[in-house]
Amino acid sequence: MSIAGLKKQVNKVNQLMSEKIGGAKGTELDNDFVEMEKKVDAMAKLVDELIAKIEELLQPNPASRARMVALKSMHKIRGQASQTLYPQPEGQLGECMIKYGRELGSDNLFGKSLIETGESYKQLAEAKYTLEDTVKQNYLEPLHHLKSKDLHEVQHHRKKMTGRRLDYDCKRRKQEKGGTVTDAEVQLAVEKFEEGKQLAEAAMHNVLDNDVEQISELMSFIDAELVYHQHSVSVLESLLDNLKSRCSQASSRPRSEHVPKRVVGDHSNGFNRYSSSGSQYSMTEDEYSVPSTVYRSTSSTSGGSRGGQKESPFAEALYDFEAEAEGELNFKEGEMITLISRIDDNWLEGSVNGKTGYFPASYVKVVVDICE
């Protein structure tokens, strides 16, 4: 540092201490300049908070953000390209649903619904990645540029102007006190001060008088958000329609009855039973009775005719029916179906061609109905 530069630094410190401690007054700047400084300070705070809040919006998990920053730093030290992506919560939820939907099985309607929902949420995660890339390119990068270039330049000129102002005030104050400071030195100091003020004012004006570009960048951010949300609405509406169809399919399917299987087989010999003392006895005819709905006598009446025999319930198929779910019965138009039970007003259980299953009552004409 030159002698003149060292003297200038001493003058700055001297004037600053005089103002802070001694109560000396420095040159006051005009109100327009002061207002510009306030707006630029507000702009600087705004940019810092916007960057932080938008990054939080795109990547809401602080732990994941910290982990990504650490990984990026490690890759930078090693000279490697960082390929780590932020784990979108929609994608993680989708993977969870797909995993357990597959474990429930493809024949399970709820499992299928989980898989469809998981795939839709993975689409939402991909849309979120697209939103993140678009916002970073079209909004965050301009904000970083504004912070690192334009605002940094403003702060540089303001700091330089403040130093020149302190140097001028110090020389002026010394001259007023009868010091050795010449008029030429004071004049040079005031010219440097005026130059610094003009440069600072021009830099602040460039930052503040840039509404078109700043509004355009804000529009690009809103447009990216709108595209993301519109795509999300489209995906979710399609998913909701599919789930409604699945729900209707599940509600129209008859509820199957589950009969638990015995763990240990029947080891009884015929119809013999054993008493608690171990003695064997046989079932009496009263004990072993067959319900009338299961056993139908085929014996003739006292006159030897078959007029007393009860005809089995059956129905005639009016249309072809193809099973769409497990447990349903296939049949063709005109086939005779033996009826087994009535599930409800809309569904029957029957058998045809050696197969048993459920079918809609509207597809058949009941010839002999089931006795309730």
Short mmCIF file of C-alpha atoms in Angstrom, two decimals:
data_model
loop_
_atom_site.label_atom_id
_atom_site.label_comp_id
_atom_site.label_asym_id
_atom_site.label_seq_id
_atom_site.Cartn_x
_atom_site.Cartn_y
_atom_site.Cartn_z
CA MET A 1 0.00 0.00 0.00
CA SER A 2 1.30 3.46 -0.94
CA ILE A 3 1.85 6.30 1.52
CA ALA A 4 -1.17 8.15 0.11
CA GLY A 5 -3.31 5.05 0.47
CA LEU A 6 -2.17 4.55 4.06
CA LYS A 7 -2.98 8.17 4.87
CA LYS A 8 -6.42 7.73 3.35
CA GLN A 9 -7.09 4.68 5.52
CA VAL A 10 -5.97 6.61 8.61
CA ASN A 11 -8.31 9.47 7.69
CA LYS A 12 -11.24 7.07 7.32
CA VAL A 13 -10.66 5.53 10.72
CA ASN A 14 -10.14 8.95 12.28
CA GLN A 15 -13.39 10.33 10.87
CA LEU A 16 -15.36 7.21 11.72
CA MET A 17 -14.23 7.30 15.35
CA SER A 18 -15.00 11.03 15.51
CA GLU A 19 -18.54 10.40 14.29
CA LYS A 20 -19.20 7.36 16.48
CA ILE A 21 -17.60 8.61 19.66
CA GLY A 22 -17.02 12.35 19.33
CA GLY A 23 -20.38 13.15 17.77
CA ALA A 24 -18.89 14.75 14.67
CA LYS A 25 -21.29 15.15 11.77
CA GLY A 26 -20.54 13.72 8.37
CA THR A 27 -21.79 14.85 5.00
CA GLU A 28 -25.45 13.99 4.70
CA LEU A 29 -26.73 12.40 1.50
CA ASP A 30 -29.90 13.53 -0.27
CA ASN A 31 -33.25 11.90 0.58
CA ASP A 32 -33.59 10.21 -2.83
CA PHE A 33 -30.28 8.44 -2.35
CA VAL A 34 -31.24 7.35 1.16
CA GLU A 35 -34.55 5.95 -0.12
CA MET A 36 -32.73 4.03 -2.82
CA GLU A 37 -30.42 2.55 -0.21
CA LYS A 38 -33.40 1.39 1.86
CA LYS A 39 -35.04 -0.25 -1.16
CA VAL A 40 -31.82 -1.97 -2.19
CA ASP A 41 -31.37 -3.30 1.36
CA ALA A 42 -34.93 -4.62 1.23
CA MET A 43 -34.22 -6.19 -2.18
CA ALA A 44 -31.14 -7.93 -0.82
CA LYS A 45 -33.11 -9.40 2.10
CA LEU A 46 -35.93 -10.36 -0.27
CA VAL A 47 -33.58 -12.28 -2.58
CA ASP A 48 -32.02 -14.18 0.32
CA GLU A 49 -35.39 -15.19 1.74
CA LEU A 50 -36.90 -16.01 -1.67
CA ILE A 51 -34.05 -18.39 -2.47
CA ALA A 52 -34.37 -20.11 0.92
CA LYS A 53 -38.19 -20.36 0.82
CA ILE A 54 -38.36 -21.63 -2.78
CA GLU A 55 -35.72 -24.27 -2.09
CA GLU A 56 -37.76 -25.29 0.94
CA LEU A 57 -40.89 -25.43 -1.24
CA LEU A 58 -39.20 -27.68 -3.80
CA GLN A 59 -37.38 -29.78 -1.21
CA PRO A 60 -39.35 -29.59 2.06
CA ASN A 61 -37.35 -32.13 4.09
CA PRO A 62 -34.44 -30.31 5.81
CA ALA A 63 -32.64 -33.58 6.65
CA SER A 64 -32.69 -34.67 3.00
CA ARG A 65 -31.50 -31.23 1.90
CA ALA A 66 -28.60 -31.35 4.37
CA ARG A 67 -27.70 -34.85 3.21
CA MET A 68 -27.68 -33.75 -0.43
CA VAL A 69 -25.46 -30.76 0.37
CA ALA A 70 -23.01 -33.05 2.20
CA LEU A 71 -22.96 -35.55 -0.68
CA LYS A 72 -22.48 -32.74 -3.20
CA SER A 73 -19.52 -31.41 -1.19
CA MET A 74 -17.95 -34.88 -0.99
CA HIS A 75 -18.37 -35.42 -4.73
CA LYS A 76 -16.87 -31.99 -5.40
CA ILE A 77 -13.82 -32.80 -3.25
CA ARG A 78 -13.37 -36.11 -5.08
CA GLY A 79 -13.89 -34.48 -8.46
CA GLN A 80 -17.01 -36.53 -9.18
CA ALA A 81 -20.30 -35.41 -10.67
CA SER A 82 -23.16 -35.50 -8.16
CA GLN A 83 -26.12 -37.51 -9.48
CA THR A 84 -28.06 -37.64 -6.21
CA LEU A 85 -31.72 -36.66 -6.56
CA TYR A 86 -33.90 -35.34 -3.79
CA PRO A 87 -36.22 -38.16 -2.61
CA GLN A 88 -39.67 -36.81 -3.45
CA PRO A 89 -42.26 -37.91 -0.81
CA GLU A 90 -44.78 -38.66 -3.59
CA GLY A 91 -42.33 -41.12 -5.13
CA GLN A 92 -41.61 -42.79 -1.79
CA LEU A 93 -45.33 -43.16 -1.10
CA GLY A 94 -45.86 -44.58 -4.59
CA GLU A 95 -43.10 -47.19 -4.14
CA CYS A 96 -44.63 -48.24 -0.81
CA MET A 97 -48.09 -48.72 -2.36
CA ILE A 98 -46.72 -50.66 -5.34
CA LYS A 99 -44.66 -52.94 -3.11
CA TYR A 100 -47.53 -54.01 -0.87
CA GLY A 101 -50.06 -54.02 -3.70
CA ARG A 102 -47.95 -56.69 -5.42
CA GLU A 103 -47.68 -58.66 -2.19
CA LEU A 104 -51.48 -58.70 -1.88
CA GLY A 105 -51.65 -60.27 -5.35
CA SER A 106 -52.83 -59.27 -8.80
CA ASP A 107 -56.19 -61.03 -8.25
CA ASN A 108 -56.92 -58.77 -5.26
CA LEU A 109 -58.90 -55.65 -6.20
CA PHE A 110 -57.46 -53.64 -3.34
CA GLY A 111 -53.96 -54.73 -4.36
CA LYS A 112 -54.61 -53.61 -7.94
CA SER A 113 -55.92 -50.28 -6.66
CA LEU A 114 -52.79 -49.79 -4.56
CA ILE A 115 -50.57 -50.48 -7.57
CA GLU A 116 -52.51 -48.02 -9.73
CA THR A 117 -52.33 -45.38 -6.99
CA GLY A 118 -48.61 -45.98 -6.53
CA GLU A 119 -47.94 -45.57 -10.25
CA SER A 120 -49.92 -42.30 -10.24
CA TYR A 121 -47.91 -40.97 -7.30
CA LYS A 122 -44.69 -41.85 -9.10
CA GLN A 123 -45.98 -39.70 -11.98
CA LEU A 124 -46.51 -36.89 -9.46
CA ALA A 125 -42.92 -37.32 -8.29
CA GLU A 126 -41.64 -37.06 -11.87
CA ALA A 127 -43.75 -33.93 -12.36
CA LYS A 128 -42.18 -32.51 -9.18
CA TYR A 129 -38.69 -33.14 -10.57
CA THR A 130 -39.69 -31.31 -13.77
CA LEU A 131 -41.04 -28.42 -11.68
CA GLU A 132 -37.81 -28.32 -9.69
CA ASP A 133 -35.63 -28.18 -12.82
CA THR A 134 -37.80 -25.49 -14.43
CA VAL A 135 -37.91 -23.26 -11.35
CA LYS A 136 -34.17 -23.59 -10.76
CA GLN A 137 -33.39 -22.65 -14.35
CA ASN A 138 -35.93 -19.89 -14.87
CA TYR A 139 -36.19 -18.30 -11.42
CA LEU A 140 -33.59 -19.42 -8.88
CA GLU A 141 -30.61 -18.93 -11.21
CA PRO A 142 -31.63 -15.32 -12.03
CA LEU A 143 -32.04 -14.68 -8.30
CA HIS A 144 -28.57 -16.08 -7.60
CA HIS A 145 -27.20 -13.91 -10.40
CA LEU A 146 -28.92 -10.84 -8.96
CA LYS A 147 -27.43 -11.61 -5.55
CA SER A 148 -23.89 -12.48 -6.65
CA LYS A 149 -23.50 -9.88 -9.43
CA ASP A 150 -25.84 -6.89 -9.32
CA LEU A 151 -26.37 -6.59 -5.57
CA HIS A 152 -22.74 -7.42 -4.93
CA GLU A 153 -21.75 -4.59 -7.29
CA VAL A 154 -24.09 -2.21 -5.47
CA GLN A 155 -22.55 -3.09 -2.11
CA HIS A 156 -19.07 -2.62 -3.56
CA HIS A 157 -19.84 0.88 -4.82
CA ARG A 158 -21.65 1.87 -1.63
CA LYS A 159 -18.71 0.72 0.49
CA LYS A 160 -16.27 2.58 -1.73
CA MET A 161 -18.43 5.71 -1.60
CA THR A 162 -18.61 5.53 2.20
CA GLY A 163 -14.82 5.35 2.39
CA ARG A 164 -14.41 8.35 0.12
CA ARG A 165 -16.99 10.27 2.10
CA LEU A 166 -15.08 9.59 5.34
CA ASP A 167 -11.82 10.70 3.69
CA TYR A 168 -13.41 13.93 2.45
CA ASP A 169 -15.06 14.74 5.79
CA CYS A 170 -11.81 14.10 7.65
CA LYS A 171 -9.81 16.44 5.39
CA ARG A 172 -12.49 19.08 5.51
CA ARG A 173 -12.68 18.88 9.30
CA LYS A 174 -8.89 19.15 9.62
CA GLN A 175 -8.80 22.13 7.28
CA GLU A 176 -11.50 23.88 9.29
CA LYS A 177 -9.40 23.34 12.42
CA GLY A 178 -6.37 24.95 10.74
CA GLY A 179 -4.59 21.81 9.76
CA THR A 180 -2.09 21.31 6.96
CA VAL A 181 -4.67 20.02 4.50
CA THR A 182 -4.65 22.08 1.31
CA ASP A 183 -7.62 23.17 -0.78
CA ALA A 184 -6.42 20.97 -3.62
CA GLU A 185 -6.52 17.88 -1.37
CA VAL A 186 -10.02 18.74 -0.20
CA GLN A 187 -11.13 19.37 -3.78
CA LEU A 188 -9.71 16.03 -4.93
CA ALA A 189 -11.40 14.27 -2.02
CA VAL A 190 -14.78 15.81 -2.81
CA GLU A 191 -14.45 14.87 -6.46
CA LYS A 192 -13.68 11.26 -5.53
CA PHE A 193 -16.65 11.29 -3.15
CA GLU A 194 -18.98 12.62 -5.85
CA GLU A 195 -17.71 10.00 -8.31
CA GLY A 196 -18.29 7.19 -5.81
CA LYS A 197 -21.80 8.44 -5.05
CA GLN A 198 -22.68 8.55 -8.74
CA LEU A 199 -21.43 5.00 -9.31
CA ALA A 200 -23.35 3.69 -6.29
CA GLU A 201 -26.50 5.53 -7.31
CA ALA A 202 -26.29 4.19 -10.89
CA ALA A 203 -25.80 0.61 -9.64
CA MET A 204 -28.79 0.91 -7.29
CA HIS A 205 -30.90 2.40 -10.06
CA ASN A 206 -30.08 -0.55 -12.35
CA VAL A 207 -31.26 -2.97 -9.69
CA LEU A 208 -34.43 -1.13 -8.79
CA ASP A 209 -35.44 -0.04 -12.30
CA ASN A 210 -35.65 -3.58 -13.69
CA ASP A 211 -39.34 -4.35 -13.23
CA VAL A 212 -39.94 -5.95 -16.62
CA GLU A 213 -37.25 -8.60 -16.20
CA GLN A 214 -38.10 -9.29 -12.58
CA ILE A 215 -41.84 -9.64 -13.26
CA SER A 216 -41.11 -11.90 -16.26
CA GLU A 217 -39.00 -14.17 -14.05
CA LEU A 218 -41.77 -14.24 -11.45
CA MET A 219 -44.25 -15.16 -14.21
CA SER A 220 -42.05 -18.07 -15.25
CA PHE A 221 -42.12 -19.36 -11.67
CA ILE A 222 -45.91 -19.11 -11.46
CA ASP A 223 -46.26 -20.73 -14.90
CA ALA A 224 -44.13 -23.68 -13.79
CA GLU A 225 -46.24 -24.07 -10.65
CA LEU A 226 -49.44 -23.91 -12.72
CA VAL A 227 -48.23 -26.56 -15.18
CA TYR A 228 -47.25 -28.83 -12.29
CA HIS A 229 -50.58 -28.47 -10.51
CA GLN A 230 -52.60 -28.90 -13.72
CA HIS A 231 -50.71 -32.10 -14.49
CA SER A 232 -51.23 -33.27 -10.92
CA VAL A 233 -54.97 -32.61 -11.18
CA SER A 234 -55.11 -34.58 -14.44
CA VAL A 235 -53.27 -37.55 -12.92
CA LEU A 236 -55.38 -37.55 -9.75
CA GLU A 237 -58.67 -37.20 -11.64
CA SER A 238 -57.77 -40.17 -13.85
CA LEU A 239 -56.75 -42.15 -10.77
CA LEU A 240 -60.01 -41.27 -9.01
CA ASP A 241 -62.06 -42.48 -12.00
CA ASN A 242 -60.16 -45.78 -12.00
CA LEU A 243 -60.67 -46.21 -8.25
CA LYS A 244 -64.41 -45.53 -8.62
CA SER A 245 -64.55 -48.28 -11.25
CA ARG A 246 -62.66 -50.63 -8.94
CA CYS A 247 -65.03 -49.80 -6.09
CA SER A 248 -68.10 -50.51 -8.26
CA GLN A 249 -66.55 -53.78 -9.39
CA ALA A 250 -65.87 -54.76 -5.79
CA SER A 251 -69.39 -53.84 -4.61
CA SER A 252 -71.06 -55.83 -7.42
CA ARG A 253 -69.07 -58.95 -6.60
CA PRO A 254 -70.94 -61.30 -4.20
CA ARG A 255 -69.37 -61.70 -0.83
CA SER A 256 -67.80 -65.14 -0.62
CA GLU A 257 -68.22 -67.33 2.44
CA HIS A 258 -65.06 -68.72 3.94
CA VAL A 259 -65.15 -72.16 5.56
CA PRO A 260 -62.08 -72.78 7.74
CA LYS A 261 -60.34 -76.10 7.11
CA ARG A 262 -59.85 -78.56 9.93
CA VAL A 263 -56.35 -78.78 11.29
CA VAL A 264 -56.80 -82.44 12.29
CA GLY A 265 -58.80 -84.85 10.11
CA ASP A 266 -61.84 -86.84 11.30
CA HIS A 267 -60.55 -90.04 12.91
CA SER A 268 -63.97 -91.44 13.85
CA ASN A 269 -64.88 -94.89 12.53
CA GLY A 270 -68.17 -94.63 10.67
CA PHE A 271 -70.80 -93.12 12.89
CA ASN A 272 -69.45 -94.67 16.10
CA ARG A 273 -68.76 -92.42 19.04
CA TYR A 274 -66.85 -92.97 22.19
CA SER A 275 -68.06 -92.12 25.62
CA SER A 276 -65.88 -90.49 28.21
CA SER A 277 -65.23 -93.90 29.72
CA GLY A 278 -64.03 -95.29 26.42
CA SER A 279 -67.00 -97.51 25.73
CA GLN A 280 -68.28 -97.54 22.15
CA TYR A 281 -71.85 -96.89 21.19
CA SER A 282 -73.68 -96.32 17.92
CA MET A 283 -75.81 -93.40 16.78
CA THR A 284 -79.48 -94.01 16.93
CA GLU A 285 -81.72 -93.20 13.99
CA ASP A 286 -82.99 -90.13 15.81
CA GLU A 287 -79.44 -88.88 16.39
CA TYR A 288 -78.48 -89.25 12.73
CA SER A 289 -81.10 -87.30 10.86
CA VAL A 290 -80.68 -85.65 7.47
CA PRO A 291 -82.28 -82.21 6.93
CA SER A 292 -85.16 -82.24 4.50
CA THR A 293 -83.49 -79.57 2.31
CA VAL A 294 -80.54 -81.91 1.68
CA TYR A 295 -82.23 -85.34 1.59
CA ARG A 296 -85.17 -85.73 -0.72
CA SER A 297 -86.92 -89.12 -0.71
CA THR A 298 -87.11 -90.77 -4.12
CA SER A 299 -89.38 -93.52 -2.81
CA SER A 300 -92.78 -93.86 -4.37
CA THR A 301 -96.04 -93.22 -2.67
CA SER A 302 -98.23 -95.99 -1.30
CA GLY A 303 -99.59 -96.39 -4.80
CA GLY A 304 -96.04 -96.87 -6.24
CA SER A 305 -96.07 -93.64 -8.31
CA ARG A 306 -93.31 -90.94 -8.36
CA GLY A 307 -95.73 -88.06 -7.94
CA GLY A 308 -94.41 -87.22 -4.43
CA GLN A 309 -90.82 -86.61 -5.58
CA LYS A 310 -89.68 -82.97 -5.22
CA GLU A 311 -88.00 -81.47 -8.31
CA SER A 312 -84.56 -79.83 -7.89
CA PRO A 313 -84.43 -76.04 -8.42
CA PHE A 314 -82.90 -74.94 -11.73
CA ALA A 315 -82.81 -72.02 -14.14
CA GLU A 316 -82.41 -71.51 -17.86
CA ALA A 317 -79.66 -69.17 -19.13
CA LEU A 318 -81.08 -66.26 -21.10
CA TYR A 319 -77.70 -64.86 -22.19
CA ASP A 320 -74.04 -65.84 -22.26
CA PHE A 321 -72.18 -64.93 -19.07
CA GLU A 322 -68.39 -64.74 -18.84
CA ALA A 323 -66.83 -64.69 -15.39
CA GLU A 324 -64.85 -61.53 -14.64
CA ALA A 325 -63.75 -62.42 -11.13
CA GLU A 326 -62.75 -65.44 -9.14
CA GLY A 327 -65.73 -67.52 -7.99
CA GLU A 328 -68.09 -66.52 -10.82
CA LEU A 329 -69.70 -69.14 -13.11
CA ASN A 330 -69.41 -69.26 -16.91
CA PHE A 331 -72.40 -70.43 -18.96
CA LYS A 332 -73.95 -70.15 -22.42
CA GLU A 333 -77.42 -69.11 -23.51
CA GLY A 334 -79.92 -71.96 -23.22
CA GLU A 335 -77.96 -74.03 -20.69
CA MET A 336 -79.79 -75.39 -17.65
CA ILE A 337 -78.17 -74.34 -14.38
CA THR A 338 -78.79 -76.19 -11.13
CA LEU A 339 -79.50 -73.66 -8.41
CA ILE A 340 -77.77 -74.07 -5.06
CA SER A 341 -78.56 -70.91 -3.13
CA ARG A 342 -79.71 -67.33 -3.49
CA ILE A 343 -77.01 -64.88 -2.37
CA ASP A 344 -79.22 -61.79 -2.54
CA ASP A 345 -81.77 -60.22 -4.86
CA ASN A 346 -79.18 -59.81 -7.63
CA TRP A 347 -76.95 -62.88 -7.38
CA LEU A 348 -77.45 -66.65 -7.36
CA GLU A 349 -75.17 -69.61 -6.77
CA GLY A 350 -75.41 -72.62 -9.05
CA SER A 351 -73.60 -75.28 -11.02
CA VAL A 352 -73.36 -76.29 -14.66
CA ASN A 353 -71.02 -78.66 -16.51
CA GLY A 354 -69.49 -79.78 -13.23
CA LYS A 355 -68.51 -76.23 -12.16
CA THR A 356 -69.99 -74.17 -9.32
CA GLY A 357 -70.00 -70.42 -8.92
CA TYR A 358 -71.92 -67.16 -8.67
CA PHE A 359 -73.81 -65.37 -11.45
CA PRO A 360 -76.26 -62.45 -11.81
CA ALA A 361 -79.92 -63.35 -11.52
CA SER A 362 -80.78 -61.08 -14.47
CA TYR A 363 -78.97 -63.45 -16.85
CA VAL A 364 -81.26 -66.43 -16.17
CA LYS A 365 -84.93 -67.41 -16.01
CA VAL A 366 -85.68 -69.35 -12.84
CA VAL A 367 -87.80 -72.41 -13.75
CA VAL A 368 -87.92 -74.06 -10.34
CA ASP A 369 -87.10 -71.64 -7.52
CA ILE A 370 -85.12 -72.42 -4.41
CA CYS A 371 -87.21 -73.28 -1.36
CA GLU A 372 -86.45 -70.84 1.38
#
